[in-house]
PDB file of C-alpha atoms in Angstrom:
ATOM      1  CA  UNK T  29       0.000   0.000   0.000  1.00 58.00           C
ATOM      2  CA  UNK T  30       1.293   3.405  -1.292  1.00 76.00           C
ATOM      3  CA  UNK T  31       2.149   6.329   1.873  1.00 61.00           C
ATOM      4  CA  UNK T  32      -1.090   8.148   0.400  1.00 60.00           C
ATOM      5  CA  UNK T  33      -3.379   5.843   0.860  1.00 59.00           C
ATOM      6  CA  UNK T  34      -2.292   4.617   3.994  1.00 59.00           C
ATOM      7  CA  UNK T  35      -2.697   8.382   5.246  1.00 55.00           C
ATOM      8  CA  UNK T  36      -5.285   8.687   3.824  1.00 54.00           C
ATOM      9  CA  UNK T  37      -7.618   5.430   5.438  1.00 57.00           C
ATOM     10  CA  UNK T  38      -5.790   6.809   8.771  1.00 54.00           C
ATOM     11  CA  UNK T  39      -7.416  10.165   8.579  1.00 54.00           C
ATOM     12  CA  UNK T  40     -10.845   8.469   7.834  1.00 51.00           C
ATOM     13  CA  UNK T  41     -10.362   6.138  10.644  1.00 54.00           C
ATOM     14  CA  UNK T  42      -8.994   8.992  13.010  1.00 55.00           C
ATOM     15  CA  UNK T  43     -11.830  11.507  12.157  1.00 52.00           C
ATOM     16  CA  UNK T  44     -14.345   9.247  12.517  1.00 51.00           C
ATOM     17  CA  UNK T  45     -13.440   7.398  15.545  1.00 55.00           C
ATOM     18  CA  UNK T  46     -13.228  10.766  17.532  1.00 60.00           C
ATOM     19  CA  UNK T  47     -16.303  11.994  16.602  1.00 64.00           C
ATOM     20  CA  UNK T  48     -18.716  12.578  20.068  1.00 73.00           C
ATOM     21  CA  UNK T  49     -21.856  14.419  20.048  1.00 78.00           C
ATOM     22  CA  UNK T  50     -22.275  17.226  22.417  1.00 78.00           C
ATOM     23  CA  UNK T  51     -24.238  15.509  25.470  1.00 83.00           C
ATOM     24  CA  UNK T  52     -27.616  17.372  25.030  1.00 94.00           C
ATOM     25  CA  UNK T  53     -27.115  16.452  21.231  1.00 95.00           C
ATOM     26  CA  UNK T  54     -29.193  12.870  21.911  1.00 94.00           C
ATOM     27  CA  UNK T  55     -31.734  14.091  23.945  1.00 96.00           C
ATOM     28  CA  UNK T  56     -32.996  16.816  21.983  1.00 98.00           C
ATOM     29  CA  UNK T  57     -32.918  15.122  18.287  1.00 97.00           C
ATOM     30  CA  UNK T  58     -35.127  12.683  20.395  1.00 97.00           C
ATOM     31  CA  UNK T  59     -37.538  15.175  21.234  1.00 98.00           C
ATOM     32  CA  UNK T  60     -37.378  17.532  18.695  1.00 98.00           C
ATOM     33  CA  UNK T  61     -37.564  14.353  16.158  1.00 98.00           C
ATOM     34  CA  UNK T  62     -40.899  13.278  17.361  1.00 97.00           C
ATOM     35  CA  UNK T  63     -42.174  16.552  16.180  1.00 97.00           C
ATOM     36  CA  UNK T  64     -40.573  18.045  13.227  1.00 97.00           C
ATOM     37  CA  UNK T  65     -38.519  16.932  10.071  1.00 97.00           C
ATOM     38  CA  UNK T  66     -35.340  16.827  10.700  1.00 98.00           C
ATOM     39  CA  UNK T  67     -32.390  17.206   8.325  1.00 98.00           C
ATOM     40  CA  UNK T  68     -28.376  17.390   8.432  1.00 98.00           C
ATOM     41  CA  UNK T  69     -27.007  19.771   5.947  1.00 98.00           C
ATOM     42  CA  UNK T  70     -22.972  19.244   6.201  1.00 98.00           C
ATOM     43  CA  UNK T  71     -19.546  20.064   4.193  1.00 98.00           C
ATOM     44  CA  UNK T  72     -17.033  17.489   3.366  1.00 95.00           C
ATOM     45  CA  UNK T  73     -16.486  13.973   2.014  1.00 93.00           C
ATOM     46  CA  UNK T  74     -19.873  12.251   1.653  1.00 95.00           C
ATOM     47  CA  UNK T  75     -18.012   8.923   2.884  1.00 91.00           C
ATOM     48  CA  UNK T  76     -16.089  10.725   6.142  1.00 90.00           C
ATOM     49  CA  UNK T  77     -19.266  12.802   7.286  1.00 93.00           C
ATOM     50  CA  UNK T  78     -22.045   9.816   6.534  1.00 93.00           C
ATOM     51  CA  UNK T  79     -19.657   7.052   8.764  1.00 91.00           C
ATOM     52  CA  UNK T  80     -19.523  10.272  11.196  1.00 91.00           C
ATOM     53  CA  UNK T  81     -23.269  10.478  11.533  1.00 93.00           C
ATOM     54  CA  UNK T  82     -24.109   6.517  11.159  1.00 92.00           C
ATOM     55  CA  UNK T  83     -21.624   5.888  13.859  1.00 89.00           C
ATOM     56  CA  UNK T  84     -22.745   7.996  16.038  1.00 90.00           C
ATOM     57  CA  UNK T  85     -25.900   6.718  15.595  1.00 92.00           C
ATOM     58  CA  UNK T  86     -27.341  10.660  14.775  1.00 95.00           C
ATOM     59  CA  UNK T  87     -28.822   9.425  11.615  1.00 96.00           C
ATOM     60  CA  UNK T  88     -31.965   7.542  13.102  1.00 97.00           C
ATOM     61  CA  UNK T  89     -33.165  10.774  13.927  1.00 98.00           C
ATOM     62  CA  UNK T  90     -33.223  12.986  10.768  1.00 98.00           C
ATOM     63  CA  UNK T  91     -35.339  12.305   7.808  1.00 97.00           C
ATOM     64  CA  UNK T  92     -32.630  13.775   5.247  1.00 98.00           C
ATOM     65  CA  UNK T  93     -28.667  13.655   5.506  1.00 98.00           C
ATOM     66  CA  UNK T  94     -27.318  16.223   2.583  1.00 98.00           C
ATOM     67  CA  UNK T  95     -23.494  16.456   2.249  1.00 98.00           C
ATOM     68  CA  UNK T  96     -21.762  18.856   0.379  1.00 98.00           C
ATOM     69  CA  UNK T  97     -19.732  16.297  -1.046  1.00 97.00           C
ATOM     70  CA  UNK T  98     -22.519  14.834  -3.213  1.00 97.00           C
ATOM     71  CA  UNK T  99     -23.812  17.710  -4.461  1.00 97.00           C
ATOM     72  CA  UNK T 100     -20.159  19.521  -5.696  1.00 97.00           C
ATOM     73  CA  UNK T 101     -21.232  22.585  -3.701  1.00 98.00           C
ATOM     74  CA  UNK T 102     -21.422  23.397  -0.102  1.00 98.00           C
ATOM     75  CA  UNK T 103     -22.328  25.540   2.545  1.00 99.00           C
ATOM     76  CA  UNK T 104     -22.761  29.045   2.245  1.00 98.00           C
ATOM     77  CA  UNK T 105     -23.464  29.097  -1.195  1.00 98.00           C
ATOM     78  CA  UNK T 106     -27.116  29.264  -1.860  1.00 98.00           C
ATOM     79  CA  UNK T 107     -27.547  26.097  -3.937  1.00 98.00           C
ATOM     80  CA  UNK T 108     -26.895  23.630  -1.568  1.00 99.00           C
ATOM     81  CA  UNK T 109     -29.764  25.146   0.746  1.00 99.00           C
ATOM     82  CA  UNK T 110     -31.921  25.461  -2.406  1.00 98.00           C
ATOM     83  CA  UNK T 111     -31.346  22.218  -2.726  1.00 98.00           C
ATOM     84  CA  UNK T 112     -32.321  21.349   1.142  1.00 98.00           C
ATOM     85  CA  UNK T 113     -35.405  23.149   0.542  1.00 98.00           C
ATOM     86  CA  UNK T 114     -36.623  21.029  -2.089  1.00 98.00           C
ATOM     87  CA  UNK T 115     -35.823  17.905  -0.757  1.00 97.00           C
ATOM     88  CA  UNK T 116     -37.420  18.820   2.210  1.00 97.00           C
ATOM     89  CA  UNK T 117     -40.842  20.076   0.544  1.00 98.00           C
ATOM     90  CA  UNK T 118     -40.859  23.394   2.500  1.00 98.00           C
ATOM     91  CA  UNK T 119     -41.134  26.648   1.968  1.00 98.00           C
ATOM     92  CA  UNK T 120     -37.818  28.458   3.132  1.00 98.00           C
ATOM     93  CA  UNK T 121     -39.995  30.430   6.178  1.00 97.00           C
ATOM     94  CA  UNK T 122     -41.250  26.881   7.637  1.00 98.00           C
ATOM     95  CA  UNK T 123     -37.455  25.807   8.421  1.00 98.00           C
ATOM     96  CA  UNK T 124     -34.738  26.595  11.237  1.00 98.00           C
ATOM     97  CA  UNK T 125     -31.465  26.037   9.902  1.00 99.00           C
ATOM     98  CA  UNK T 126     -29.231  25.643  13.422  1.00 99.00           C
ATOM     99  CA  UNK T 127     -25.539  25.928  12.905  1.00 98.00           C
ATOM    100  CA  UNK T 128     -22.365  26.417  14.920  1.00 98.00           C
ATOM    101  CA  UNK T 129     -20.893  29.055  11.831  1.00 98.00           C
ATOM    102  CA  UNK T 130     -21.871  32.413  11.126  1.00 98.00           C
ATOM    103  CA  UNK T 131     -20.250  32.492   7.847  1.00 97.00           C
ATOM    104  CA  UNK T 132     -21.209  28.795   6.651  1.00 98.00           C
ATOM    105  CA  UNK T 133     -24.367  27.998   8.505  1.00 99.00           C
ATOM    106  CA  UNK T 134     -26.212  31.512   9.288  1.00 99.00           C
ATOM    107  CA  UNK T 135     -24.843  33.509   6.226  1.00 98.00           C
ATOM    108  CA  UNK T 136     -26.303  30.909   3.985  1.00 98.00           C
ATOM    109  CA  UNK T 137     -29.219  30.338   5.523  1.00 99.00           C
ATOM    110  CA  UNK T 138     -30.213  33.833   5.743  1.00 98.00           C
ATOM    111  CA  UNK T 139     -29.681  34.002   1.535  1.00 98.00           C
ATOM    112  CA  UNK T 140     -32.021  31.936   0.981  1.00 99.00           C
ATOM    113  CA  UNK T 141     -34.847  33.304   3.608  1.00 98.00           C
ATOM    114  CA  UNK T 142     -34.281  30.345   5.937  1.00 99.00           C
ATOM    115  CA  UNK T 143     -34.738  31.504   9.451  1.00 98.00           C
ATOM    116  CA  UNK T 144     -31.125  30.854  11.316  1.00 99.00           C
ATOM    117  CA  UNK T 145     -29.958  29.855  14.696  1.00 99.00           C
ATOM    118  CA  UNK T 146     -26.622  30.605  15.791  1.00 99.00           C
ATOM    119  CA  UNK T 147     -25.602  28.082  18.804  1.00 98.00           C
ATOM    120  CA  UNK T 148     -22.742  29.928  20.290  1.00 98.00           C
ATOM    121  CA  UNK T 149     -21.784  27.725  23.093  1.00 96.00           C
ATOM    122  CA  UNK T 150     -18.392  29.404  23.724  1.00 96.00           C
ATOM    123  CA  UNK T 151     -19.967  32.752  24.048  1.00 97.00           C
ATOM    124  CA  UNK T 152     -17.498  34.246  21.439  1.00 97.00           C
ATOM    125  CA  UNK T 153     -18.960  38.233  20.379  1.00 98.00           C
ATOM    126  CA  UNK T 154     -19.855  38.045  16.975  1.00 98.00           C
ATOM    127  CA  UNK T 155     -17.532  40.370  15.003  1.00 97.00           C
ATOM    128  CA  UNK T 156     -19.377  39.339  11.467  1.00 97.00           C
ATOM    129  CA  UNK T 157     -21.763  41.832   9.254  1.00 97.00           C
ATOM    130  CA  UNK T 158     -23.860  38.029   9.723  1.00 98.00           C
ATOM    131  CA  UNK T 159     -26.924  38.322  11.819  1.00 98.00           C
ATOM    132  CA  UNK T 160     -28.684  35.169  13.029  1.00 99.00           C
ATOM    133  CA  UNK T 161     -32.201  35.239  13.596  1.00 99.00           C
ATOM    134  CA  UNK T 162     -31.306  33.576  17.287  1.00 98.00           C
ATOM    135  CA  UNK T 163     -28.317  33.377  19.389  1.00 99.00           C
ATOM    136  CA  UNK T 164     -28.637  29.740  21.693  1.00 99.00           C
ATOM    137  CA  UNK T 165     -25.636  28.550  24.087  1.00 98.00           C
ATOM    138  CA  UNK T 166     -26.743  24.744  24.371  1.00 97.00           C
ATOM    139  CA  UNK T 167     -29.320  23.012  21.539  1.00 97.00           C
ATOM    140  CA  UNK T 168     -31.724  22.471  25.046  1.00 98.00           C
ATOM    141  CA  UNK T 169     -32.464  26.244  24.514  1.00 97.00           C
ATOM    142  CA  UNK T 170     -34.568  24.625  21.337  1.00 97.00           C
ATOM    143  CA  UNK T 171     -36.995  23.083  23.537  1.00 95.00           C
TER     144      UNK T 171
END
């Protein structure tokens, strides 16, 4: 086996292996799951971020996994939310995109007239012309 692709399995192994939800993560896709449609809009390698989520066991509660991967665009750029928006049959008001990056998550939301939710769990002062509709610390705030 060739140094690349030995580097390259250990990376997939490495990223995925260390992948742990935040601790409310669980309880409120339970919850929240029960109630609405859920979806995971996510950059990166469709192979890397789907053994993330599958692992993890986070896909059992969303209805739609989308990765940026698949698609040859990602996050901010509108199309990828357009794109979220049709596959989830919605009109852009009736959906909450919640996102840990102003520039990524709530800057591309808010192009597409998705209502966006800034979870700031650090606290860090946003310094960014990017305005999310809400400012959360913890994903329990969503309940």
């Amino acid at each position: 086996m060739d140094l690349a692709k030995k580097l390259s399995e250990n990376f997939i192994l490495e990223r995925t292996s260390r992948f742990n939800p935040f601790p409310e993560v669980i309880t409120v896709l339970e919850k929240l799951s029960q109630r609405k449609q859920l979806a995971i809009l996510t950059n990166g390698d469709p192979y890397l971020q789907w053994t993330k989520i599958s692992n993890s066991g986070l896909n059992r509660y969303f209805d739609t996994v989308i990765i940026s991967g698949t698609l040859g665009v990602g996050k901010p750029e509108p199309d990828i939310f357009l794109h979220t928006i049709k596959k989830l049959n919605l009109l852009p008001n009736n959906i909450l995109m919640v996102g840990d990056n102003l520039e990524r998550d709530v800057l591309g939301a808010n192009k597409v007239g998705i209502k966006s939710v800034w979870i700031n769990r650090k606290k860090k002062t946003n310094h960014t012309a990017v305005s999310p509709d809400l400012e959360i610390s913890s994903l329990m705030d969503l309940l």
